[in-house]
Amino acid sequence: MDTLKSYGENSSDSDENPDTENNEEASYTAHLNYNKNENKSQIAVLDAAPMVVTKEDIDQGSPIDPTTKDLQFNPRYEQLYAPKVGPDHPFKTQQESMKRNQLAGYTEPSHMNNFQFETQRRTFTSYGYALDPSVDTGDVSASVVGNADAMEESKGITVFEAMKKRPGDKRKRVRNTDASDIDGYLGPWGKYVDEQTVSKPSEEDQAELDEILAKRNKKGKKVEEKPMEEKSTLHIKDSHDYQGRSFLHIPQDIGVNLKSEYPPDKCFIPKKQIHTWTGHTKGVSAIRWFPKSAHLLLSCSMDCKIKIWEVYNKRRCVQTYLGHRQAVRDVTFNNTGTQFLSCGYDRYCKLWDTETGECISRFTSRKVPYCVRFNPDEDKQHLFVAGTSDKKIVCWDIRSGDVVQEYDRHLGAVNTITFVDQNRRFVSTSDDKSLRVWEWDVPVDFKYIADPSMHSMPAVTLSPNGKWLGCQSMNNQIVIFNVLNRFKYMRKKIFKGHMVAGYACMMDFSPDMSYLISGDADGKLYIWDWKTTKLFTKFKAHDDVCIACLWHPHETSKIVTAGWDGAIKFWD
């Protein structure tokens, strides 16, 4: 080490004399070797690395995130309460950088007995004062929230302490507890002695009220609309044949047994359009087959007219029924087809004679009927039900013209009514996105189906075998319910691909239950396979919405479609 010192001091001499420098280096090396050999425990080490302060020299413990709520080790006090290390956020405002554990600021934890808190809350509600829990002083007057003067007057009494009765705290009642006095018995329901049950307004208030009522009565004055005079027009000359049979008689010379009770063995997809019925000037609302035989087709339209058409032979328009002031919404036949019901937006349901075109009777509940159905039982053909816009299903008796039952459980306008289970029950759907099942003549629904994922179902059709219920859902799907198995929702039996959101497009089953057909908002007709739910085909059927479609019950491939373009088309 002495040599090193001298080396630093004699650096200037070494520059002048290089031989001297070499001698000094040799002597330094010899000195090191001498010390090494003399005592190995004393070794001179030359450390040329700079002094570096490591992280461990500053803080031996790992830092703790102040927002964490779960620690995996037991920290020391210094680690737990160590100051935050690192630069502040440069763009945070003073309000954002404040310490807080709530959205509005910092809440200090405190403990208060639940009973004490409820006592002070009720005292403040009743008397207008309470103790301030944030002030921890012996002076009661300094820790008052609310009216301090009222607290001094009542000497800080709470609601759970006795207090002198104030005037008006306990009002006397008129009492008569004699149960034998049937007319005058009051019990606990007697009025207060000073209670005023009749309040007469002053002269100024009365004049103002009279003026308001006069305006209201003038504005809400309803004009009684008389039902439109009904009439019908027969468009064919040969309405009766040589044997005197009317056009309602089932033809037997067309090559198809229309009286058969069995469906065709195998149905096929139609290939082409074979006929178009034109006559309606506005969109068609609904179409219905003549019961059992389907040799006639009944249609109602937004042009306020109802027409009946021939399905075979010349395919003419047989008769037009005119009796509604506004668009006709729905029509339905009775079991024999001799009469049919129609309902329209003029709030009337009307019963017609199919052959003569005479309006037999009319019914109204002053609400718009959206659907109408006869009871299919032979002994109940004098009863029919109508779903109205005021959330009710009303049952009328044709013979008396009176309402005999009301089913009032829906929360929206009733769209469809379908009889199931051998006509002992009927199913209704509504704008409240629910499906309800009713026992006939029992005004309480025994089955209520509603799910948050369900949509409104404005068109419902029962399958020919009576086992399945097809519902047109407003999420562009056709959903199926099993009628025989407690109306179980078949989640895997869903038919998709068409677009019907916002339109009550009807659907129908093929007679052999092999296909399902439905209209579409674009005027297309969609055909699915019933077993696999696979879309077989689709084709353009109408220029506007295809609102209705029906598969002929005795034909293998004949389908009728109706649209908002006013046309009714026949496909084969």
mmCIF file of C-alpha atoms in Angstrom, residues 26-278:
data_model
loop_
_atom_site.group_PDB
_atom_site.id
_atom_site.type_symbol
_atom_site.label_atom_id
_atom_site.label_comp_id
_atom_site.label_asym_id
_atom_site.label_seq_id
_atom_site.Cartn_x
_atom_site.Cartn_y
_atom_site.Cartn_z
ATOM 1 C CA ALA A 26 9.064 -4.759 -10.709
ATOM 2 C CA SER A 27 9.523 -3.852 -7.043
ATOM 3 C CA TYR A 28 5.688 -3.651 -6.600
ATOM 4 C CA THR A 29 5.206 -7.108 -8.087
ATOM 5 C CA ALA A 30 7.935 -8.532 -5.914
ATOM 6 C CA HIS A 31 6.383 -6.925 -2.874
ATOM 7 C CA LEU A 32 3.006 -8.531 -3.613
ATOM 8 C CA ASN A 33 4.558 -11.942 -4.149
ATOM 9 C CA TYR A 34 6.489 -11.572 -0.881
ATOM 10 C CA ASN A 35 3.346 -10.725 1.062
ATOM 11 C CA LYS A 36 1.455 -13.605 -0.587
ATOM 12 C CA ASN A 37 4.055 -16.112 0.293
ATOM 13 C CA GLU A 38 4.587 -14.714 3.778
ATOM 14 C CA ASN A 39 0.951 -14.891 4.897
ATOM 15 C CA LYS A 40 -1.803 -16.193 2.657
ATOM 16 C CA SER A 41 -4.458 -14.893 5.019
ATOM 17 C CA GLN A 42 -3.429 -11.323 4.348
ATOM 18 C CA ILE A 43 -4.120 -10.730 0.654
ATOM 19 C CA ALA A 44 -4.251 -7.281 -0.901
ATOM 20 C CA VAL A 45 -7.327 -7.093 -3.201
ATOM 21 C CA LEU A 46 -7.755 -4.352 -5.776
ATOM 22 C CA ASP A 47 -11.467 -3.610 -6.463
ATOM 23 C CA ALA A 48 -11.826 -1.395 -9.533
ATOM 24 C CA ALA A 49 -15.698 -1.610 -9.771
ATOM 25 C CA PRO A 50 -17.707 1.545 -8.905
ATOM 26 C CA MET A 51 -19.856 1.712 -5.760
ATOM 27 C CA VAL A 52 -23.511 0.843 -6.659
ATOM 28 C CA VAL A 53 -26.403 1.087 -4.216
ATOM 29 C CA THR A 54 -28.725 -1.883 -4.737
ATOM 30 C CA LYS A 55 -32.502 -2.041 -4.199
ATOM 31 C CA GLU A 56 -32.061 -4.425 -1.290
ATOM 32 C CA ASP A 57 -29.857 -1.879 0.518
ATOM 33 C CA ILE A 58 -32.720 0.629 0.475
ATOM 34 C CA ASP A 59 -35.723 -1.620 1.251
ATOM 35 C CA GLN A 60 -35.441 -5.200 2.320
ATOM 36 C CA GLY A 61 -39.217 -5.839 2.212
ATOM 37 C CA SER A 62 -41.413 -6.177 -0.848
ATOM 38 C CA PRO A 63 -43.801 -3.203 -1.439
ATOM 39 C CA ILE A 64 -47.516 -3.610 -0.704
ATOM 40 C CA ASP A 65 -50.199 -2.222 -2.960
ATOM 41 C CA PRO A 66 -52.381 0.020 -0.755
ATOM 42 C CA THR A 67 -55.543 -1.050 -2.655
ATOM 43 C CA THR A 68 -55.042 -4.780 -2.135
ATOM 44 C CA LYS A 69 -57.370 -6.649 0.208
ATOM 45 C CA ASP A 70 -55.587 -9.988 0.320
ATOM 46 C CA LEU A 71 -52.020 -10.554 1.630
ATOM 47 C CA GLN A 72 -50.110 -13.792 1.084
ATOM 48 C CA PHE A 73 -47.564 -13.118 3.868
ATOM 49 C CA ASN A 74 -47.330 -11.447 7.269
ATOM 50 C CA PRO A 75 -45.803 -7.966 6.694
ATOM 51 C CA ARG A 76 -43.940 -5.907 9.234
ATOM 52 C CA TYR A 77 -45.184 -2.567 10.488
ATOM 53 C CA GLU A 78 -42.670 -0.675 8.343
ATOM 54 C CA GLN A 79 -43.847 -2.478 5.224
ATOM 55 C CA LEU A 80 -47.512 -2.088 6.007
ATOM 56 C CA TYR A 81 -47.363 1.668 6.599
ATOM 57 C CA ALA A 82 -44.527 2.540 4.225
ATOM 58 C CA PRO A 83 -45.076 5.683 2.112
ATOM 59 C CA LYS A 84 -45.979 5.351 -1.555
ATOM 60 C CA VAL A 85 -42.941 5.281 -3.821
ATOM 61 C CA GLY A 86 -42.866 6.712 -7.287
ATOM 62 C CA PRO A 87 -43.931 9.804 -9.188
ATOM 63 C CA ASP A 88 -47.447 11.235 -9.055
ATOM 64 C CA HIS A 89 -49.807 11.017 -12.003
ATOM 65 C CA PRO A 90 -49.095 14.180 -14.002
ATOM 66 C CA PHE A 91 -52.621 14.644 -15.396
ATOM 67 C CA LYS A 92 -54.785 13.919 -12.336
ATOM 68 C CA THR A 93 -56.720 16.853 -10.898
ATOM 69 C CA GLN A 94 -56.609 17.641 -7.214
ATOM 70 C CA GLN A 95 -60.036 16.071 -6.743
ATOM 71 C CA GLU A 96 -59.004 12.852 -8.534
ATOM 72 C CA SER A 97 -55.782 12.515 -6.541
ATOM 73 C CA MET A 98 -57.571 12.792 -3.181
ATOM 74 C CA LYS A 99 -57.716 9.725 -1.012
ATOM 75 C CA ARG A 100 -61.171 8.165 -1.124
ATOM 76 C CA ASN A 101 -62.852 4.821 -0.656
ATOM 77 C CA GLN A 102 -66.268 5.841 -1.940
ATOM 78 C CA LEU A 103 -67.408 7.422 -5.190
ATOM 79 C CA ALA A 104 -68.124 10.718 -3.437
ATOM 80 C CA GLY A 105 -65.087 10.794 -1.123
ATOM 81 C CA TYR A 106 -63.602 9.155 1.926
ATOM 82 C CA THR A 107 -65.794 7.508 4.505
ATOM 83 C CA GLU A 108 -64.356 6.870 7.927
ATOM 84 C CA PRO A 109 -65.393 3.583 9.495
ATOM 85 C CA SER A 110 -67.492 3.989 12.603
ATOM 86 C CA HIS A 111 -69.682 1.791 14.761
ATOM 87 C CA MET A 112 -73.135 2.635 16.024
ATOM 88 C CA ASN A 113 -75.676 0.476 17.727
ATOM 89 C CA ASN A 114 -78.617 -0.297 15.445
ATOM 90 C CA PHE A 115 -81.133 0.515 18.159
ATOM 91 C CA GLN A 116 -79.503 3.877 18.899
ATOM 92 C CA PHE A 117 -79.449 4.778 15.225
ATOM 93 C CA GLU A 118 -83.134 3.855 14.767
ATOM 94 C CA THR A 119 -84.009 5.784 17.929
ATOM 95 C CA GLN A 120 -82.362 8.979 16.686
ATOM 96 C CA ARG A 121 -83.841 8.562 13.199
ATOM 97 C CA ARG A 122 -87.387 8.213 14.495
ATOM 98 C CA THR A 123 -86.880 11.041 16.966
ATOM 99 C CA PHE A 124 -85.768 13.349 14.177
ATOM 100 C CA THR A 125 -88.748 12.290 12.017
ATOM 101 C CA SER A 126 -91.242 12.837 14.841
ATOM 102 C CA TYR A 127 -89.828 15.768 16.860
ATOM 103 C CA GLY A 128 -87.354 17.414 14.464
ATOM 104 C CA TYR A 129 -84.141 16.904 16.406
ATOM 105 C CA ALA A 130 -81.548 14.201 17.037
ATOM 106 C CA LEU A 131 -78.078 13.738 18.473
ATOM 107 C CA ASP A 132 -75.120 14.295 16.159
ATOM 108 C CA PRO A 133 -73.078 11.042 16.161
ATOM 109 C CA SER A 134 -69.984 12.770 14.734
ATOM 110 C CA VAL A 135 -69.571 15.064 17.787
ATOM 111 C CA ASP A 136 -68.097 13.295 20.804
ATOM 112 C CA THR A 137 -68.597 15.880 23.551
ATOM 113 C CA GLY A 138 -70.384 15.929 26.852
ATOM 114 C CA ASP A 139 -72.337 19.041 25.926
ATOM 115 C CA VAL A 140 -75.693 17.855 24.594
ATOM 116 C CA SER A 141 -76.662 21.213 23.084
ATOM 117 C CA ALA A 142 -73.521 21.287 20.967
ATOM 118 C CA SER A 143 -74.291 17.929 19.345
ATOM 119 C CA VAL A 144 -77.832 18.572 18.113
ATOM 120 C CA VAL A 145 -79.007 18.003 14.543
ATOM 121 C CA GLY A 146 -82.172 19.856 13.682
ATOM 122 C CA ASN A 147 -84.299 22.050 15.978
ATOM 123 C CA ALA A 148 -82.241 22.762 19.139
ATOM 124 C CA ASP A 149 -85.043 24.838 20.734
ATOM 125 C CA ALA A 150 -87.485 21.929 20.487
ATOM 126 C CA MET A 151 -84.878 19.711 22.082
ATOM 127 C CA GLU A 152 -84.483 22.107 25.023
ATOM 128 C CA GLU A 153 -88.249 22.292 25.523
ATOM 129 C CA SER A 154 -88.675 18.522 25.552
ATOM 130 C CA LYS A 155 -85.400 18.014 27.474
ATOM 131 C CA GLY A 156 -84.021 15.690 24.792
ATOM 132 C CA ILE A 157 -86.752 13.052 25.081
ATOM 133 C CA THR A 158 -86.685 10.410 22.331
ATOM 134 C CA VAL A 159 -89.608 8.567 20.783
ATOM 135 C CA PHE A 160 -89.017 5.612 23.098
ATOM 136 C CA GLU A 161 -89.521 7.730 26.220
ATOM 137 C CA ALA A 162 -92.805 8.852 27.680
ATOM 138 C CA MET A 163 -93.945 12.357 26.753
ATOM 139 C CA LYS A 164 -96.868 14.499 27.739
ATOM 140 C CA LYS A 165 -99.805 14.120 25.388
ATOM 141 C CA ARG A 166 -100.207 16.935 22.932
ATOM 142 C CA PRO A 167 -103.580 18.165 21.659
ATOM 143 C CA GLY A 168 -104.539 16.076 18.663
ATOM 144 C CA ASP A 169 -102.335 13.087 19.531
ATOM 145 C CA LYS A 170 -105.300 10.911 20.412
ATOM 146 C CA ARG A 171 -108.530 11.536 18.542
ATOM 147 C CA LYS A 172 -111.756 10.117 19.908
ATOM 148 C CA ARG A 173 -113.824 7.769 17.775
ATOM 149 C CA VAL A 174 -117.555 7.213 17.577
ATOM 150 C CA ARG A 175 -118.047 3.836 19.225
ATOM 151 C CA ASN A 176 -120.764 1.218 19.109
ATOM 152 C CA THR A 177 -119.467 -2.210 20.155
ATOM 153 C CA ASP A 178 -122.875 -3.810 20.562
ATOM 154 C CA ALA A 179 -122.770 -6.728 18.098
ATOM 155 C CA SER A 180 -126.493 -7.339 18.480
ATOM 156 C CA ASP A 181 -127.155 -3.963 16.831
ATOM 157 C CA ILE A 182 -126.752 -5.208 13.264
ATOM 158 C CA ASP A 183 -127.334 -1.885 11.505
ATOM 159 C CA GLY A 184 -125.515 0.385 13.924
ATOM 160 C CA TYR A 185 -122.552 -1.818 14.888
ATOM 161 C CA LEU A 186 -119.246 -0.010 14.220
ATOM 162 C CA GLY A 187 -116.570 -2.031 16.012
ATOM 163 C CA PRO A 188 -113.071 -0.670 15.353
ATOM 164 C CA TRP A 189 -114.224 1.103 12.147
ATOM 165 C CA GLY A 190 -115.992 4.055 13.758
ATOM 166 C CA LYS A 191 -115.275 7.516 12.424
ATOM 167 C CA TYR A 192 -113.435 10.182 14.397
ATOM 168 C CA VAL A 193 -115.628 12.573 16.340
ATOM 169 C CA ASP A 194 -114.186 15.666 14.656
ATOM 170 C CA GLU A 195 -113.836 14.013 11.204
ATOM 171 C CA GLN A 196 -115.387 15.881 8.285
ATOM 172 C CA THR A 197 -116.644 13.445 5.672
ATOM 173 C CA VAL A 198 -118.171 16.067 3.390
ATOM 174 C CA SER A 199 -116.078 18.957 2.164
ATOM 175 C CA LYS A 200 -117.875 21.578 0.130
ATOM 176 C CA PRO A 201 -115.690 23.819 -2.030
ATOM 177 C CA SER A 202 -115.953 27.566 -1.857
ATOM 178 C CA GLU A 203 -117.913 29.533 -4.455
ATOM 179 C CA GLU A 204 -114.758 30.456 -6.401
ATOM 180 C CA ASP A 205 -113.485 26.865 -6.398
ATOM 181 C CA GLN A 206 -116.917 25.585 -7.396
ATOM 182 C CA ALA A 207 -117.079 27.947 -10.384
ATOM 183 C CA GLU A 208 -113.601 26.859 -11.495
ATOM 184 C CA LEU A 209 -114.499 23.171 -11.152
ATOM 185 C CA ASP A 210 -117.709 23.643 -13.136
ATOM 186 C CA GLU A 211 -115.747 25.277 -15.957
ATOM 187 C CA ILE A 212 -113.210 22.404 -16.056
ATOM 188 C CA LEU A 213 -115.964 19.763 -16.080
ATOM 189 C CA ALA A 214 -117.835 21.536 -18.860
ATOM 190 C CA LYS A 215 -114.721 21.569 -21.061
ATOM 191 C CA ARG A 216 -113.988 17.933 -20.275
ATOM 192 C CA ASN A 217 -117.515 16.795 -21.115
ATOM 193 C CA LYS A 218 -117.473 18.762 -24.342
ATOM 194 C CA LYS A 219 -114.117 17.272 -25.403
ATOM 195 C CA GLY A 220 -114.926 13.692 -24.423
ATOM 196 C CA LYS A 221 -118.408 13.637 -25.865
ATOM 197 C CA LYS A 222 -118.773 10.417 -27.823
ATOM 198 C CA VAL A 223 -120.900 10.211 -30.896
ATOM 199 C CA GLU A 224 -122.841 6.987 -30.970
ATOM 200 C CA GLU A 225 -121.957 5.239 -34.214
ATOM 201 C CA LYS A 226 -124.836 3.257 -35.582
ATOM 202 C CA PRO A 227 -123.892 -0.066 -37.150
ATOM 203 C CA MET A 228 -123.586 0.075 -40.902
ATOM 204 C CA GLU A 229 -126.434 -1.355 -42.924
ATOM 205 C CA GLU A 230 -125.413 -4.830 -44.025
ATOM 206 C CA LYS A 231 -125.850 -6.072 -47.558
ATOM 207 C CA SER A 232 -124.492 -8.818 -49.783
ATOM 208 C CA THR A 233 -123.999 -9.278 -53.503
ATOM 209 C CA LEU A 234 -124.269 -12.637 -55.289
ATOM 210 C CA HIS A 235 -121.913 -12.744 -58.270
ATOM 211 C CA ILE A 236 -123.011 -16.036 -59.875
ATOM 212 C CA LYS A 237 -126.255 -16.820 -61.622
ATOM 213 C CA ASP A 238 -126.245 -20.560 -61.027
ATOM 214 C CA SER A 239 -126.219 -20.392 -57.219
ATOM 215 C CA HIS A 240 -128.411 -23.559 -57.206
ATOM 216 C CA ASP A 241 -127.952 -26.618 -59.389
ATOM 217 C CA TYR A 242 -130.627 -28.651 -61.159
ATOM 218 C CA GLN A 243 -131.388 -30.481 -57.912
ATOM 219 C CA GLY A 244 -131.854 -27.241 -55.981
ATOM 220 C CA ARG A 245 -128.596 -27.539 -54.046
ATOM 221 C CA SER A 246 -126.811 -24.288 -53.227
ATOM 222 C CA PHE A 247 -123.135 -23.494 -53.741
ATOM 223 C CA LEU A 248 -122.491 -24.767 -50.185
ATOM 224 C CA HIS A 249 -123.045 -28.322 -51.392
ATOM 225 C CA ILE A 250 -119.798 -30.299 -51.600
ATOM 226 C CA PRO A 251 -118.964 -31.167 -55.241
ATOM 227 C CA GLN A 252 -118.277 -34.822 -56.063
ATOM 228 C CA ASP A 253 -117.128 -34.585 -59.705
ATOM 229 C CA ILE A 254 -113.648 -33.100 -59.237
ATOM 230 C CA GLY A 255 -111.604 -36.277 -58.744
ATOM 231 C CA VAL A 256 -110.919 -35.658 -55.024
ATOM 232 C CA ASN A 257 -112.917 -37.098 -52.151
ATOM 233 C CA LEU A 258 -113.669 -33.954 -50.165
ATOM 234 C CA LYS A 259 -115.754 -35.896 -47.619
ATOM 235 C CA SER A 260 -112.830 -38.074 -46.545
ATOM 236 C CA GLU A 261 -111.906 -38.019 -42.857
ATOM 237 C CA TYR A 262 -108.335 -39.170 -43.502
ATOM 238 C CA PRO A 263 -105.499 -36.951 -44.760
ATOM 239 C CA PRO A 264 -103.440 -37.777 -47.876
ATOM 240 C CA ASP A 265 -100.750 -40.414 -47.423
ATOM 241 C CA LYS A 266 -97.913 -38.269 -48.733
ATOM 242 C CA CYS A 267 -97.710 -34.520 -49.394
ATOM 243 C CA PHE A 268 -95.385 -32.717 -51.809
ATOM 244 C CA ILE A 269 -93.996 -29.216 -52.202
ATOM 245 C CA PRO A 270 -95.928 -27.083 -54.736
ATOM 246 C CA LYS A 271 -94.082 -26.135 -57.906
ATOM 247 C CA LYS A 272 -96.116 -23.445 -59.674
ATOM 248 C CA GLN A 273 -98.975 -20.976 -59.375
ATOM 249 C CA ILE A 274 -102.204 -22.233 -60.941
ATOM 250 C CA HIS A 275 -104.686 -19.420 -60.148
ATOM 251 C CA THR A 276 -105.034 -15.892 -58.726
ATOM 252 C CA TRP A 277 -108.222 -14.568 -57.132
ATOM 253 C CA THR A 278 -108.512 -10.794 -57.465
#
